[in-house]
Short mmCIF file of C-alpha atoms and ligand atoms in Angstrom, two decimals:
data_model
loop_
_atom_site.label_atom_id
_atom_site.label_comp_id
_atom_site.label_asym_id
_atom_site.label_seq_id
_atom_site.Cartn_x
_atom_site.Cartn_y
_atom_site.Cartn_z
CA UNK A 870 -32.08 51.14 174.99
CA UNK A 871 -34.68 48.53 175.56
CA UNK A 872 -34.88 47.50 171.89
CA UNK A 873 -31.09 47.03 171.74
CA UNK A 874 -31.23 44.65 174.67
CA UNK A 875 -34.13 42.77 173.16
CA UNK A 876 -32.12 42.31 169.94
CA UNK A 877 -29.04 41.12 171.84
CA UNK A 878 -31.08 38.65 173.87
CA UNK A 879 -32.90 37.43 170.73
CA UNK A 880 -29.52 36.84 169.14
CA UNK A 881 -28.09 34.84 172.03
CA UNK A 882 -31.20 32.71 172.69
CA UNK A 883 -31.60 31.94 168.96
CA UNK A 884 -27.94 30.98 168.64
CA UNK A 885 -28.40 28.53 171.52
CA UNK A 886 -31.53 27.08 169.85
CA UNK A 887 -29.62 26.70 166.55
CA UNK A 888 -26.78 25.03 168.39
CA UNK A 889 -29.19 22.56 170.03
CA UNK A 890 -31.24 21.75 166.89
CA UNK A 891 -30.81 18.14 165.82
CA UNK A 892 -32.95 17.94 162.66
CA UNK A 893 -33.43 20.01 159.50
CA UNK A 894 -37.12 20.39 160.35
CA UNK A 895 -36.31 21.87 163.74
CA UNK A 896 -33.85 24.25 162.12
CA UNK A 897 -36.43 25.41 159.65
CA UNK A 898 -38.93 26.09 162.44
CA UNK A 899 -36.31 28.27 164.19
CA UNK A 900 -35.63 30.22 160.94
CA UNK A 901 -39.30 30.89 160.30
CA UNK A 902 -40.09 31.85 163.91
CA UNK A 903 -37.13 34.29 164.05
CA UNK A 904 -36.48 35.72 160.59
CA UNK A 905 -39.82 34.93 158.88
CA UNK A 906 -42.51 37.53 158.12
CA UNK A 907 -44.23 36.93 161.44
CA UNK A 908 -40.96 36.08 163.24
CA UNK A 909 -39.71 37.61 166.51
CA UNK A 910 -36.99 39.68 164.76
CA UNK A 911 -39.57 41.34 162.50
CA UNK A 912 -41.72 41.97 165.54
CA UNK A 913 -38.82 43.74 167.35
CA UNK A 914 -38.01 45.88 164.31
CA UNK A 915 -41.56 47.15 164.18
CA UNK A 916 -40.71 49.07 167.41
CA UNK A 917 -38.05 51.13 165.49
CA UNK A 918 -40.62 53.71 164.49
CA UNK A 919 -40.87 54.82 168.15
CA UNK A 920 -37.11 55.52 168.43
CA UNK A 921 -35.49 58.96 168.33
CA UNK A 922 -33.86 59.85 164.96
CA UNK A 923 -30.33 59.54 166.48
CA UNK A 924 -31.00 56.05 167.83
CA UNK A 925 -32.51 54.66 164.60
CA UNK A 926 -29.23 54.14 162.66
CA UNK A 927 -27.56 52.63 165.75
CA UNK A 928 -30.35 50.12 166.29
CA UNK A 929 -30.65 49.58 162.52
CA UNK A 930 -27.03 48.50 162.15
CA UNK A 931 -27.32 46.28 165.23
CA UNK A 932 -30.43 44.66 163.74
CA UNK A 933 -28.53 43.99 160.47
CA UNK A 934 -25.66 42.48 162.41
CA UNK A 935 -28.04 40.22 164.40
CA UNK A 936 -29.87 39.11 161.23
CA UNK A 937 -26.57 38.33 159.41
CA UNK A 938 -25.18 36.40 162.37
CA UNK A 939 -28.35 34.34 162.70
CA UNK A 940 -28.55 33.71 158.94
CA UNK A 941 -24.96 32.52 158.86
CA UNK A 942 -25.45 30.30 161.93
CA UNK A 943 -28.59 28.75 160.34
CA UNK A 944 -26.74 28.09 157.04
CA UNK A 945 -23.75 26.53 158.80
CA UNK A 946 -25.96 24.28 160.93
CA UNK A 947 -28.06 23.31 157.91
CA UNK A 948 -24.97 22.20 156.01
CA UNK A 949 -23.79 20.24 159.01
CA UNK A 950 -27.12 18.44 159.48
CA UNK A 951 -27.32 17.63 155.76
CA UNK A 952 -23.87 16.08 155.73
CA UNK A 953 -24.75 14.12 158.86
CA UNK A 954 -28.00 12.84 157.31
CA UNK A 955 -26.17 11.76 154.18
CA UNK A 956 -23.48 9.92 156.13
CA UNK A 957 -26.11 8.11 158.16
CA UNK A 958 -28.00 7.12 154.98
CA UNK A 959 -24.79 5.79 153.44
CA UNK A 960 -24.09 3.74 156.53
CA UNK A 961 -27.62 2.29 156.68
CA UNK A 962 -28.14 1.63 152.97
CA UNK A 963 -25.84 -1.25 152.31
CA UNK A 964 -26.09 -2.60 148.75
CA UNK A 965 -25.68 -6.33 148.30
CA UNK A 966 -23.79 -6.58 145.04
CA UNK A 967 -23.98 -10.37 145.15
CA UNK A 968 -27.82 -10.42 144.78
CA UNK A 969 -28.80 -12.06 141.47
CA UNK A 970 -30.19 -9.59 138.88
CA UNK A 971 -33.80 -9.54 137.76
CA UNK A 972 -34.30 -11.92 134.84
CA UNK A 973 -35.50 -10.15 131.69
CA UNK A 974 -38.29 -12.09 130.04
CA UNK A 975 -37.41 -11.89 126.37
CA UNK A 976 -40.10 -12.67 123.83
CA UNK A 977 -39.60 -15.12 121.00
CA UNK A 978 -41.22 -15.62 117.60
CA UNK A 979 -44.26 -17.92 117.75
CA UNK A 980 -43.43 -21.52 116.89
CA UNK A 981 -45.49 -21.28 113.68
CA UNK A 982 -43.51 -18.21 112.61
CA UNK A 983 -40.28 -20.10 113.28
CA UNK A 984 -41.42 -23.06 111.17
CA UNK A 985 -42.63 -20.84 108.33
CA UNK A 986 -39.32 -18.96 108.29
CA UNK A 987 -37.46 -22.28 108.16
CA UNK A 988 -39.53 -23.32 105.12
CA UNK A 989 -39.03 -19.90 103.50
CA UNK A 990 -35.26 -20.28 103.95
CA UNK A 991 -35.27 -23.59 102.08
CA UNK A 992 -37.10 -22.02 99.13
CA UNK A 993 -35.02 -18.84 99.14
CA UNK A 994 -32.03 -21.16 98.85
CA UNK A 995 -33.65 -22.75 95.77
CA UNK A 996 -34.10 -19.33 94.14
CA UNK A 997 -37.82 -18.74 94.83
CA UNK A 998 -39.38 -15.31 95.45
CA UNK A 999 -41.65 -14.74 98.47
CA UNK A 1000 -44.93 -13.04 97.54
CA UNK A 1001 -47.69 -11.83 99.88
CA UNK A 1002 -51.36 -12.21 99.12
CA UNK A 1003 -54.60 -10.87 100.59
CA UNK A 1004 -56.43 -12.53 103.48
CA UNK A 1005 -59.65 -10.84 102.43
CA UNK A 1006 -59.93 -12.00 98.83
CA UNK A 1007 -62.33 -11.80 95.93
CA UNK A 1008 -64.46 -14.85 95.20
CA UNK A 1009 -63.15 -14.40 91.65
CA UNK A 1010 -59.50 -15.09 92.58
CA UNK A 1011 -60.15 -17.57 95.39
CA UNK A 1012 -62.47 -19.78 93.33
CA UNK A 1013 -63.20 -18.75 89.72
CA UNK A 1014 -59.62 -18.21 88.63
CA UNK A 1015 -58.77 -21.51 90.29
CA UNK A 1016 -61.17 -23.27 87.95
CA UNK A 1017 -64.00 -23.35 90.48
CA UNK A 1018 -66.85 -21.46 88.80
CA UNK A 1019 -69.91 -20.47 90.83
CA UNK A 1020 -71.96 -23.54 91.84
CA UNK A 1021 -69.02 -25.91 91.25
CA UNK A 1022 -69.54 -28.76 93.74
CA UNK A 1023 -65.86 -28.76 94.78
CA UNK A 1024 -66.42 -25.38 96.45
CA UNK A 1025 -68.03 -27.33 99.27
CA UNK A 1026 -64.64 -28.81 100.22
CA UNK A 1027 -63.57 -25.32 101.26
CA UNK A 1028 -66.66 -23.68 102.66
CA UNK A 1029 -65.72 -20.37 104.23
CA UNK A 1030 -66.65 -17.06 105.82
CA UNK A 1031 -68.18 -14.64 103.33
CA UNK A 1032 -67.92 -10.88 103.84
CA UNK A 1033 -70.16 -10.00 100.90
CA UNK A 1034 -71.35 -12.21 98.07
CA UNK A 1035 -68.12 -11.51 96.20
CA UNK A 1036 -65.63 -11.08 99.05
CA UNK A 1037 -64.49 -13.74 101.48
CA UNK A 1038 -61.76 -14.78 103.89
CA UNK A 1039 -59.56 -16.79 101.53
CA UNK A 1040 -59.84 -20.54 101.91
CA UNK A 1041 -56.37 -21.23 100.58
CA UNK A 1042 -53.28 -19.37 99.39
CA UNK A 1043 -53.92 -20.49 95.79
CA UNK A 1044 -55.45 -17.13 94.65
CA UNK A 1045 -51.89 -15.74 94.89
CA UNK A 1046 -51.06 -18.05 91.95
CA UNK A 1047 -53.51 -16.23 89.66
CA UNK A 1048 -52.55 -12.77 90.93
CA UNK A 1049 -48.84 -13.49 90.36
CA UNK A 1050 -49.14 -15.24 86.99
CA UNK A 1051 -51.20 -12.43 85.41
CA UNK A 1052 -48.45 -9.92 86.26
CA UNK A 1053 -45.42 -12.05 85.41
CA UNK A 1054 -43.50 -11.59 82.16
CA UNK A 1055 -42.69 -15.16 81.08
CA UNK A 1056 -40.54 -14.02 78.16
CA UNK A 1057 -38.03 -12.65 80.68
CA UNK A 1058 -37.80 -15.40 83.30
CA UNK A 1059 -39.54 -18.51 84.62
CA UNK A 1060 -41.75 -18.03 87.68
CA UNK A 1061 -40.70 -19.57 91.00
CA UNK A 1062 -42.56 -18.30 94.02
CA UNK A 1063 -43.92 -19.19 97.43
CA UNK A 1064 -46.61 -17.33 99.32
CA UNK A 1065 -47.11 -17.91 103.05
CA UNK A 1066 -50.09 -16.65 105.04
CA UNK A 1067 -53.28 -17.21 106.99
CA UNK A 1068 -56.32 -18.95 105.52
CA UNK A 1069 -59.82 -19.61 106.86
CA UNK A 1070 -62.38 -22.39 106.54
CA UNK A 1071 -65.62 -23.29 108.12
CA UNK A 1072 -64.00 -26.56 109.30
CA UNK A 1073 -64.96 -27.95 112.68
CA UNK A 1074 -61.90 -27.82 114.91
CA UNK A 1075 -60.25 -31.09 115.96
CA UNK A 1076 -56.69 -32.28 116.71
CA UNK A 1077 -55.50 -31.63 113.13
CA UNK A 1078 -58.03 -29.05 111.88
CA UNK A 1079 -58.45 -25.42 112.83
CA UNK A 1080 -60.89 -22.92 111.30
CA UNK A 1081 -57.95 -20.53 110.85
CA UNK A 1082 -54.61 -21.98 109.86
CA UNK A 1083 -51.64 -21.30 107.61
CA UNK A 1084 -50.62 -22.37 104.16
CA UNK A 1085 -47.57 -21.87 102.03
CA UNK A 1086 -48.41 -21.82 98.35
CA UNK A 1087 -45.73 -22.80 95.87
CA UNK A 1088 -45.75 -22.23 92.12
CA UNK A 1089 -43.20 -22.92 89.41
CA UNK A 1090 -43.98 -22.17 85.74
CA UNK A 1091 -41.53 -22.71 82.92
CA UNK A 1092 -41.21 -24.78 79.77
CA UNK A 1093 -41.21 -28.56 80.31
CA UNK A 1094 -42.06 -28.66 84.00
CA UNK A 1095 -43.26 -32.15 85.03
CA UNK A 1096 -44.40 -34.16 88.04
CA UNK A 1097 -40.76 -35.26 88.49
CA UNK A 1098 -39.77 -31.63 89.25
CA UNK A 1099 -42.54 -31.43 91.83
CA UNK A 1100 -41.54 -34.67 93.52
CA UNK A 1101 -37.84 -33.74 93.58
CA UNK A 1102 -38.58 -30.32 95.07
CA UNK A 1103 -40.84 -31.72 97.79
CA UNK A 1104 -38.29 -34.35 98.68
CA UNK A 1105 -35.60 -31.69 99.18
CA UNK A 1106 -37.97 -29.70 101.40
CA UNK A 1107 -39.31 -32.54 103.53
CA UNK A 1108 -35.92 -34.16 104.10
CA UNK A 1109 -34.51 -30.75 105.16
CA UNK A 1110 -37.39 -30.29 107.57
CA UNK A 1111 -37.74 -33.78 109.01
CA UNK A 1112 -34.49 -35.58 108.36
CA UNK A 1113 -33.58 -38.33 105.92
CA UNK A 1114 -35.50 -41.17 107.59
CA UNK A 1115 -39.04 -39.69 107.33
CA UNK A 1116 -41.15 -41.35 104.61
CA UNK A 1117 -43.07 -39.44 101.94
CA UNK A 1118 -46.24 -40.68 100.22
CA UNK A 1119 -47.94 -39.23 97.14
CA UNK A 1120 -51.61 -40.14 96.85
CA UNK A 1121 -53.73 -39.47 93.76
CA UNK A 1122 -56.24 -36.75 94.58
CA UNK A 1123 -58.43 -34.12 93.04
CA UNK A 1124 -58.12 -30.35 92.89
CA UNK A 1125 -59.95 -28.42 90.16
CA UNK A 1126 -56.84 -26.29 89.58
CA UNK A 1127 -54.30 -29.09 89.05
CA UNK A 1128 -54.28 -32.12 86.79
CA UNK A 1129 -53.01 -34.62 87.83
CA UNK A 1130 -53.36 -33.82 91.53
CA UNK A 1131 -51.80 -35.44 94.60
CA UNK A 1132 -52.00 -35.25 98.38
CA UNK A 1133 -48.65 -35.63 100.07
CA UNK A 1134 -48.46 -37.44 103.39
CA UNK A 1135 -45.57 -37.94 105.77
CA UNK A 1136 -45.18 -40.86 108.18
CA UNK A 1137 -46.71 -40.12 111.60
CA UNK A 1138 -44.32 -38.64 114.19
CA UNK A 1139 -46.07 -40.33 117.10
CA UNK A 1140 -46.41 -43.94 116.02
CA UNK A 1141 -43.81 -43.93 113.23
CA UNK A 1142 -46.41 -45.36 110.81
CA UNK A 1143 -48.06 -48.06 112.93
CA UNK A 1144 -51.30 -46.15 113.46
CA UNK A 1145 -52.46 -44.07 116.43
CA UNK A 1146 -55.00 -41.45 117.44
CA UNK A 1147 -52.94 -38.58 115.96
CA UNK A 1148 -52.84 -40.08 112.45
CA UNK A 1149 -56.36 -41.47 112.78
CA UNK A 1150 -54.87 -45.01 112.67
CA UNK A 1151 -53.52 -44.62 109.14
CA UNK A 1152 -49.82 -44.16 109.98
CA UNK A 1153 -49.70 -41.01 107.79
CA UNK A 1154 -50.39 -37.30 108.21
CA UNK A 1155 -51.37 -35.19 105.23
CA UNK A 1156 -49.32 -32.03 104.97
CA UNK A 1157 -49.86 -30.71 101.48
CA UNK A 1158 -51.85 -30.82 98.29
CA UNK A 1159 -50.14 -30.42 94.94
CA UNK A 1160 -50.22 -31.11 91.22
CA UNK A 1161 -49.51 -29.93 87.71
CA UNK A 1162 -51.20 -26.59 87.07
CA UNK A 1163 -54.40 -27.09 85.05
CA UNK A 1164 -54.15 -25.62 81.51
CA UNK A 1165 -57.36 -23.61 82.09
CA UNK A 1166 -55.77 -21.91 85.11
CA UNK A 1167 -52.78 -20.95 82.97
CA UNK A 1168 -54.97 -19.69 80.13
CA UNK A 1169 -57.18 -17.62 82.47
CA UNK A 1170 -54.00 -15.82 83.59
CA UNK A 1171 -52.94 -15.21 79.98
CA UNK A 1172 -50.23 -17.90 79.98
CA UNK A 1173 -49.84 -20.04 76.84
CA UNK A 1174 -50.55 -23.58 78.07
CA UNK A 1175 -49.08 -25.09 74.89
CA UNK A 1176 -45.72 -23.56 75.68
CA UNK A 1177 -45.62 -23.42 79.46
CA UNK A 1178 -46.42 -25.88 82.20
CA UNK A 1179 -45.91 -25.81 85.93
CA UNK A 1180 -46.42 -27.39 89.30
CA UNK A 1181 -48.10 -25.95 92.35
CA UNK A 1182 -48.50 -27.00 95.95
CA UNK A 1183 -50.24 -25.81 99.09
CA UNK A 1184 -48.47 -26.85 102.27
CA UNK A 1185 -49.86 -26.65 105.82
CA UNK A 1186 -47.09 -25.34 108.11
CA UNK A 1187 -49.27 -25.98 111.19
CA UNK A 1188 -49.15 -29.69 110.39
CA UNK A 1189 -45.41 -29.43 109.69
CA UNK A 1190 -44.90 -27.88 113.14
CA UNK A 1191 -46.96 -30.68 114.73
CA UNK A 1192 -44.88 -33.33 113.02
CA UNK A 1193 -41.58 -31.65 113.74
CA UNK A 1194 -42.19 -31.00 117.42
CA UNK A 1195 -44.56 -33.83 118.32
CA UNK A 1196 -47.50 -31.48 119.09
CA UNK A 1197 -50.59 -33.67 119.17
CA UNK A 1198 -53.26 -30.96 118.95
CA UNK A 1199 -53.23 -28.07 116.46
CA UNK A 1200 -55.37 -25.95 118.80
CA UNK A 1201 -52.34 -25.52 121.10
CA UNK A 1202 -50.88 -23.10 118.56
CA UNK A 1203 -53.81 -20.71 118.91
CA UNK A 1204 -54.60 -20.78 122.62
CA UNK A 1205 -51.81 -18.39 123.68
CA UNK A 1206 -50.87 -20.56 126.65
CA UNK A 1207 -47.47 -19.21 127.67
CA UNK A 1208 -46.47 -22.60 129.17
CA UNK A 1209 -46.90 -24.19 125.75
CA UNK A 1210 -45.27 -21.37 123.74
CA UNK A 1211 -42.26 -21.06 126.06
CA UNK A 1212 -41.12 -24.54 125.11
CA UNK A 1213 -40.13 -23.21 121.69
CA UNK A 1214 -37.95 -20.31 122.79
CA UNK A 1215 -35.21 -19.43 120.37
CA UNK A 1216 -32.00 -19.65 122.37
CA UNK A 1217 -30.05 -16.43 122.01
C1 FA5 B 1410 -55.64 -26.81 99.25
O1 FA5 B 1410 -55.97 -25.89 100.01
C2 FA5 B 1410 -55.05 -26.49 97.90
N1 FA5 B 1410 -55.20 -25.10 97.59
C3 FA5 B 1410 -53.62 -26.93 97.90
C4 FA5 B 1410 -53.04 -26.96 96.54
C5 FA5 B 1410 -52.32 -25.89 96.08
C6 FA5 B 1410 -53.24 -28.10 95.73
C7 FA5 B 1410 -51.78 -25.92 94.83
C8 FA5 B 1410 -52.71 -28.11 94.48
C9 FA5 B 1410 -51.98 -27.03 94.04
P1 FA5 B 1410 -56.09 -28.71 100.96
O2 FA5 B 1410 -57.48 -28.34 101.29
O3 FA5 B 1410 -55.79 -30.15 100.90
O4 FA5 B 1410 -55.62 -28.12 99.59
O5 FA5 B 1410 -55.12 -28.04 102.03
C10 FA5 B 1410 -53.73 -28.06 101.91
C11 FA5 B 1410 -53.05 -28.32 103.26
O6 FA5 B 1410 -53.52 -27.36 104.23
C12 FA5 B 1410 -53.43 -29.67 103.86
O7 FA5 B 1410 -52.58 -30.65 103.34
C13 FA5 B 1410 -53.17 -29.42 105.34
O8 FA5 B 1410 -51.80 -29.51 105.65
C14 FA5 B 1410 -53.59 -27.99 105.50
N2 FA5 B 1410 -54.97 -27.89 106.02
C15 FA5 B 1410 -56.14 -28.01 105.35
N3 FA5 B 1410 -57.18 -27.80 106.15
C16 FA5 B 1410 -56.70 -27.55 107.38
C17 FA5 B 1410 -57.25 -27.23 108.64
N4 FA5 B 1410 -58.57 -27.08 108.81
N5 FA5 B 1410 -56.43 -27.03 109.69
C18 FA5 B 1410 -55.09 -27.12 109.52
N6 FA5 B 1410 -54.49 -27.40 108.36
C19 FA5 B 1410 -55.26 -27.61 107.29
#
């Protein structure tokens, strides 16, 4: 009889404890200490082995009833406490829908990329192809095929970084001329191409010179191409880029791969032509070199120089970007200063 009473009293005291529990943790402690492996209920049931055979089923069914009642009471209380906790959380966690959202910091193409794409668009509109060259180039294409044999003194104008005796970081985009001409079938169509990319020189850096910069090479080969075609094309480009009022100046110059050769200057953005520190007090900033392709350059690429002629130019988009946006030091483009770069965000 004693074990029956113990079970009854365990039931009633545990039900009171369940009733009084205020947290899920407390409830769990009650469950473990009553129904768990080392719980009081298990402890009581261990005494069953001492009962008479007639009493065992009676006490067994009572024990089942007590366990079921307690399990149900624990479940019901658990559900109640969970609902209560959720309601409290909902009341406490007020969401302020009027708070401003977090601003997403969108990236933007680098200003030099934007300027190069603008120039590419002008030439695509004129029917040119865009061709990529190699930044690591053979001495042969960079110099020899551009009419600069080994030991030619004009190589000094473009001293560079050699990788081996025959391989170098290209000093200009002009080697793309030779690589394109030797593959082109002139019996099918004239050649009109531009080639943008990075170039390298052992120049000492200053406000308008960087040891790594960009060029856009241009090349047009057809029958009867003259200096007038070159001048007309450059005028279309520079007026599109800078507006109608910017002045253009062609100065006689020398490149071994063009004859005649010119340097093309544009009036200074800062002083408008009066002379200042940006234009080194000349009123002009040089932005490209150009000329009529030298017959030897054509012949070395297998092009008949009696039949075909062409013009070529090498434009510095870094200088174009400086002129267009009034940037007075080229080094700003390469220093990755976010405050500088953010000024040229594409609005979108
Ligand atoms: C050349 O590199 C020739 N290959 C251009 C050419 C092509 C002439 C086809 C004739 C026919 P030059 O060294 O002048 O030429 O450079 C061309 C342009 O690159 C310059 O007008 C200038 O805008 C830019 N440039 C040259 N050196 C630097 C530098 N260190 N930093 C930034 N821009 C430069």
